[in-house]
Amino acid sequence: MTGTTQDDYTDRYARRVRGMTTSEIRALFAVASRPEVVSLAGGSPYIAALPLDAVGEMLNQLGSTHGATSLQYGIGQGTIELREQICEVMALSGITGASPDDVVVTVGGQQALDLLARLFLDPGDVVLAEGPTYVGALGVLQAAQAQVRHVAMDEAGLIPEALEEALLELAQAGKRAKFLYTIPTFQNPAGVTLSDERRERVLDICERAGLLVIEDDPYGLLSFEGDAPRPLRARRRDGVFYCSTFSKTFAPGLRVGWVLAPHAVREKLVMMSEANVLCPSAFAQGAVTQYLTTMPWQEQIKVYREIYRERRDALLSALTDLMPAGTTWTRPGGGLFVWATLPEGLDSKAMMPRAIAARVAYVPGTGFYADGTGRGNLRLNFSFSAPERLREGVRRLSGVMEQELAMRAVFGSSTSLSAQRRRGPAAADAPGPDLA
Amino acid sequence: MTGTTQDDYTDRYARRVRGMTTSEIRALFAVASRPEVVSLAGGSPYIAALPLDAVGEMLNQLGSTHGATSLQYGIGQGTIELREQICEVMALSGITGASPDDVVVTVGGQQALDLLARLFLDPGDVVLAEGPTYVGALGVLQAAQAQVRHVAMDEAGLIPEALEEALLELAQAGKRAKFLYTIPTFQNPAGVTLSDERRERVLDICERAGLLVIEDDPYGLLSFEGDAPRPLRARRRDGVFYCSTFSKTFAPGLRVGWVLAPHAVREKLVMMSEANVLCPSAFAQGAVTQYLTTMPWQEQIKVYREIYRERRDALLSALTDLMPAGTTWTRPGGGLFVWATLPEGLDSKAMMPRAIAARVAYVPGTGFYADGTGRGNLRLNFSFSAPERLREGVRRLSGVMEQELAMRAVFGSSTSLSAQRRRGPAAADAPGPDLA
């Protein structure tokens, strides 16, 4: 709350609400959407690259010719037509032989994660997740009152030894994790990809430990250099829940995602979704079905890949040319994000107000950890802005960092916030999805 | 589960999942969607009455001209344009002076209920609800692990004395209800409306007891005889959460609903929604906004009213003409449903397989109670089928009932299921929303 309104409901909220607070950062993001600000903060695809006239005509047909079904209620699991097409899309990534019967259509990838959390998590349950990880997953896990134990990554993704160590630590504490949440390919926010060899090791470790895996794969088809390694679900059927979305390959405004779940679980997921949203939008599903049926969607993915590769290159060049010494960053082979590590002593969260004043926005690393770490990092998006704008954003950011470093050289450690370094869930340190 | 697949995940599910079972009834509803079956079971509006060509052209514009925003991510609370329009829609019902800032757009009315449940309910919390009540609300409350205490209704809706009695009973047991969930106008499934005088009494009782009210009002604009009584929210601002949807006034296939919440609560609802679905569909919101801006939507509601009034009349006449003696039913002044009470000894749930065999479907009353009661009742929908088809459905249903009564006359009590009369949540006794 902003503090301007007294909250008379405080003593009535469920326990899960008590940890939910907004932060001063969230208010800053509202400013970040102003046109004069170069926002590297969001995660929006570049929708203007779609053939919008043709899409419009397709939507016309869907409403005028098929309105009696497309504007009506549908079934909780999603239409059979779309579920069959989803199986074809997954086959492109190497997941073959999946049954449409085991696919549950969801309101974007976000609802997929939320349904799985509701299915498996009681308050206090432990979940393993990469550190850093998707801010929306942290929101889900916080609402589920789960404990997040982060597992470290390096350039080749999740570190198997760190996963083993986490499991050992939990076992020694008499705890057991319910599942591993992972984005193995073009990870958000880190921009790294779990190597082929590590995929097998991670799966072996999970299998031995009886640990379920939730594989989140929104970016797998957005590879810039050859195909991405095959998904985890393509390697193991049992115990792997595969989630993805049409938000990055077609359009996020329709909110259509899915889960591919082991058969035994599917019906419970459907009932959980019915209790949540009754049914996914028949119109949105029809739009995706028509898009996949009548339009060159695989060609469109190539268009996205080329645009994003060019922008990634522009961002990486700008970082190389303009960033102060001591700054490092990942070199993503696909997806939407670069993860940067600031020179020693800089604090991405404390720096945000000054960055906004300098008309550039990013997401502080704290948004991607459940434990308040990440002040030394920030996430930069390259999918939404044109190359020259990305460079301008980096130029502005670099200027802010140089100033911070200069202040630090004069006054010592720049931030009085270091005492607050560890605090509760920091999901509110990230913007909504719209602020690209 | 059907029993055909072993469920290896049983010991991993969250506690909320344990009570979730499908019933034999649910499988029957799949059959009910066959064209030869007259289904009085669903709750679908008659979408074919929309000017679909014009709607299609409108959707074309939304995609082709506004695609860069309508197909993109949006903010969690929903667009300001739609929230302003929602305030105008609510003003039609008598809710004046609401601020768009206090409206949260949801994925249909269902997500609105679910968000409120997540905001307020911990496992074991007590909720008061009319008996019978909306099956989707029971699904939400079951997922929230809440205890439902039903409050009786009569022809004038919720009985204030029964509400007071329930509160007293809870107080004596040392419990306190978190909220009253109510559908005061054209109630689903009962088809009754809370009278003006009782609205004030119910609100007074809730105020005295410090009981929050969740007012669900999907049908308020679908009145057949003059305007419905003003909503509870039009009479009290504090402590009343107002939920509604465009599913019955425009199109359920878009999944656009909303909550009007006290200001102090609104931001937490938004964060809860972001954790659930990230943001509501920008396209679906844009479609509703365009519909409300460019098309004669109030005229369209009059069209719906007239069609549904004619169908209600047809259903009531058929019931009068064809039902066996001892059957009674409500006479709804609006909405979509009639609630029937069977002659003594008939069991709506046990009768379902024979009804389906006779090519007619309804929803057994058990679907609308959390405690397994309702076997003496059934819900009949009149919005979706043409008058002559409604009459044919009643004729078939009547035939099945006559047979049951004849059997009962010969063999005594017709059902061996009476021993199962009380069991757990019965939400699975109702169909998905698509089987009208």
XYZ file of N, CA and C in Angstrom, chain A residues 14-22 142 424-425, chain B residues 271:
39
model
N -5.636 -13.762 4.361
C -5.042 -15.086 4.510
C -3.549 -14.927 4.816
N -2.978 -15.971 5.384
C -1.561 -15.902 5.752
C -0.672 -15.648 4.534
N -1.082 -16.194 3.380
C -0.237 -16.027 2.196
C -0.068 -14.565 1.780
N -0.980 -13.723 2.237
C -0.949 -12.317 1.836
C 0.045 -11.521 2.671
N 0.339 -12.024 3.868
C 1.130 -11.202 4.792
C 2.498 -10.827 4.246
N 3.110 -11.731 3.464
C 4.428 -11.412 2.924
C 4.376 -10.534 1.682
N 3.173 -10.281 1.180
C 3.067 -9.544 -0.077
C 3.133 -8.047 0.149
N 4.242 -7.463 -0.234
C 4.355 -6.014 -0.116
C 4.864 -5.462 -1.441
N 4.443 -4.271 -1.726
C 5.019 -3.615 -2.892
C 6.261 -2.879 -2.423
N 5.582 -17.603 -3.838
C 5.248 -16.810 -2.650
C 3.772 -16.988 -2.293
N 12.849 -10.191 2.786
C 11.879 -11.175 2.305
C 11.816 -11.223 0.794
N 10.798 -11.899 0.309
C 10.625 -12.048 -1.134
C 10.646 -10.693 -1.828
N -1.734 -7.880 -7.229
C -0.539 -8.714 -7.085
C -0.907 -10.198 -7.115
